[in-house]
């Protein structure tokens, strides 16, 4: 995802050709922000409103803006498939991968600030990420679990997902519109082999 891709209508064209969802991560945003002038105006606006804002918050604001626009482009897919497709994923800051509390706090913040039902928040399948997955699902937040490198960890991810659904059921909250993806990093395993 990049602002240019969205503004030039390329993402919309991709959706019309059959694209069912998109993802992003900090590396993709770094390239998008540093590789074009598409973000300069918004960065200047943020700095005018809050001159002391740190770089991390600027990047988060830019990501949320782009992700929100991408969610809007993919919303017809989400609606047409009744929430089975049409998702856009945004990743929790990698530096929080070993901190459960920080991960879930950022998951909740990204979910709230984006405010789109077709958002998925990417949570790493680290030991500390597993409880965050459960808490996110229990809160009704769509999750895209990343960094799965083995069957044992995949099992822990699935257990966290099921436990999160059970937590919602215990509170009489709906589970029919909660989506989750568990992504094995097969290419990394292939490369290592």
XYZ file of C-alpha atoms in Angstrom:
193
model
C 0.000 0.000 0.000
C 1.145 3.475 -0.789
C -0.659 6.762 -1.081
C 0.184 7.019 -4.777
C -1.274 3.575 -5.439
C -4.510 4.661 -3.788
C -4.758 8.196 -5.207
C -3.922 7.200 -8.778
C -6.725 4.633 -8.690
C -4.375 1.676 -9.097
C -5.686 -0.068 -5.981
C -9.278 0.396 -7.169
C -8.299 -1.085 -10.548
C -6.677 -4.033 -8.777
C -9.887 -4.606 -6.811
C -11.931 -4.455 -10.007
C -9.589 -7.094 -11.474
C -10.159 -9.413 -8.509
C -7.864 -8.314 -5.669
C -9.486 -9.534 -2.447
C -7.257 -7.875 0.154
C -3.955 -6.099 0.764
C -1.340 -5.841 3.459
C 1.332 -3.468 4.567
C 4.173 -3.307 7.044
C 6.675 -0.726 8.304
C 9.191 -1.539 5.539
C 6.581 -0.945 2.836
C 5.608 2.378 4.437
C 9.227 3.435 4.830
C 9.766 2.916 1.103
C 6.519 4.678 0.229
C 7.238 7.689 2.448
C 10.923 8.106 1.606
C 10.493 7.267 -2.073
C 7.976 9.942 -3.004
C 6.651 13.382 -2.185
C 3.126 11.985 -1.704
C 3.305 12.425 2.067
C 5.064 15.777 2.335
C 1.925 17.901 2.599
C 0.390 15.754 5.330
C 3.682 15.664 7.263
C 3.851 19.464 7.159
C 0.238 19.633 8.397
C 0.965 17.297 11.299
C 4.032 19.340 12.273
C 2.051 22.606 12.111
C -0.594 21.197 14.457
C 1.878 19.503 16.810
C 5.471 20.747 16.367
C 6.794 18.457 19.116
C 5.300 15.243 17.726
C 7.784 12.394 17.413
C 8.610 10.585 14.180
C 6.868 7.399 15.315
C 3.553 9.199 15.719
C 3.940 10.875 12.323
C 4.497 7.498 10.670
C 1.566 5.967 12.562
C -0.710 8.812 11.458
C 0.369 8.413 7.828
C -0.106 4.630 7.970
C -3.561 4.932 9.517
C -4.551 7.447 6.853
C -3.420 5.167 4.010
C -4.844 2.035 5.586
C -8.188 3.784 6.111
C -8.306 4.836 2.449
C -7.396 1.300 1.363
C -10.140 -0.113 3.619
C -12.618 2.195 1.894
C -11.494 0.964 -1.549
C -11.872 -2.672 -0.457
C -15.113 -2.150 1.491
C -17.344 -3.211 -1.447
C -15.517 -6.565 -1.521
C -15.998 -6.927 2.235
C -19.702 -6.102 1.953
C -20.293 -8.316 -1.104
C -18.592 -11.327 0.563
C -20.268 -10.658 3.928
C -16.928 -10.147 5.660
C -15.046 -13.077 4.154
C -12.730 -10.966 1.959
C -11.847 -7.306 1.431
C -9.454 -6.887 4.350
C -6.499 -4.551 4.715
C -3.765 -5.458 7.184
C -1.629 -3.102 9.253
C 1.248 -4.329 11.393
C 1.972 -3.649 15.041
C 5.358 -1.967 15.485
C 7.986 -4.772 15.355
C 9.796 -3.432 18.431
C 6.761 -4.500 20.506
C 6.933 -8.159 19.422
C 8.300 -9.247 22.812
C 5.887 -7.185 24.928
C 2.326 -8.476 25.317
C 0.924 -5.352 26.981
C 2.478 -2.992 24.429
C 1.291 -5.175 21.552
C -2.329 -5.308 22.675
C -2.308 -1.576 23.468
C -1.147 -0.807 19.918
C -3.612 -3.312 18.431
C -6.469 -1.538 20.214
C -5.161 1.892 19.184
C -4.809 0.949 15.506
C -8.276 -0.637 15.494
C -9.882 2.384 17.145
C -8.069 5.044 15.108
C -8.694 3.309 11.791
C -12.315 2.594 12.624
C -12.933 0.210 9.715
C -14.582 -3.225 10.035
C -12.398 -4.614 7.245
C -9.136 -3.875 9.036
C -6.879 -6.709 10.209
C -4.135 -5.966 12.687
C -0.982 -8.025 12.215
C 0.321 -9.532 15.439
C 3.563 -11.534 15.523
C 3.295 -15.131 16.731
C 5.999 -14.613 19.330
C 5.524 -16.171 22.759
C 4.401 -12.728 23.962
C 2.140 -12.238 20.946
C 0.015 -15.314 21.697
C -1.886 -13.736 24.638
C -2.296 -10.542 22.589
C -3.959 -12.587 19.845
C -6.446 -13.993 22.344
C -7.168 -10.561 23.803
C -7.636 -8.994 20.353
C -10.055 -11.694 19.221
C -11.927 -11.411 22.537
C -12.223 -7.665 21.899
C -13.692 -8.316 18.441
C -10.607 -7.186 16.526
C -9.703 -8.943 13.263
C -6.211 -10.406 13.419
C -3.571 -11.363 10.850
C -0.991 -13.452 12.704
C 2.520 -13.250 11.254
C 5.910 -14.824 11.929
C 4.702 -18.408 12.230
C 7.640 -20.713 11.578
C 6.491 -24.068 12.952
C 3.556 -26.330 13.720
C 3.890 -25.971 17.490
C 3.573 -22.196 17.270
C 0.710 -22.559 14.786
C -1.069 -24.723 17.371
C -0.591 -22.021 20.005
C -2.003 -19.425 17.590
C -5.072 -21.582 16.936
C -5.581 -22.156 20.662
C -5.395 -18.389 21.276
C -7.922 -17.759 18.502
C -10.391 -20.337 19.850
C -9.924 -19.069 23.425
C -10.609 -15.502 22.261
C -13.843 -16.632 20.594
C -14.812 -18.540 23.745
C -14.145 -15.383 25.808
C -16.578 -13.475 23.564
C -19.215 -16.190 23.777
C -18.914 -16.186 27.583
C -19.739 -12.458 27.491
C -22.648 -13.034 25.048
C -20.837 -11.081 22.343
C -21.097 -12.015 18.651
C -18.375 -13.954 16.880
C -19.819 -14.136 13.367
C -17.921 -11.135 11.953
C -14.496 -11.763 13.481
C -11.900 -12.725 10.897
C -8.436 -14.102 11.382
C -5.526 -15.173 9.202
C -2.540 -17.227 10.328
C 0.386 -16.798 7.944
C 3.205 -19.314 7.782
C 6.436 -17.724 6.560
C 7.006 -20.495 4.039
C 9.309 -18.422 1.833
C 11.665 -17.863 4.771
C 11.692 -21.590 5.526
C 12.297 -22.365 1.834
C 15.164 -19.893 1.747
C 16.762 -21.427 4.838
C 16.462 -24.948 3.430
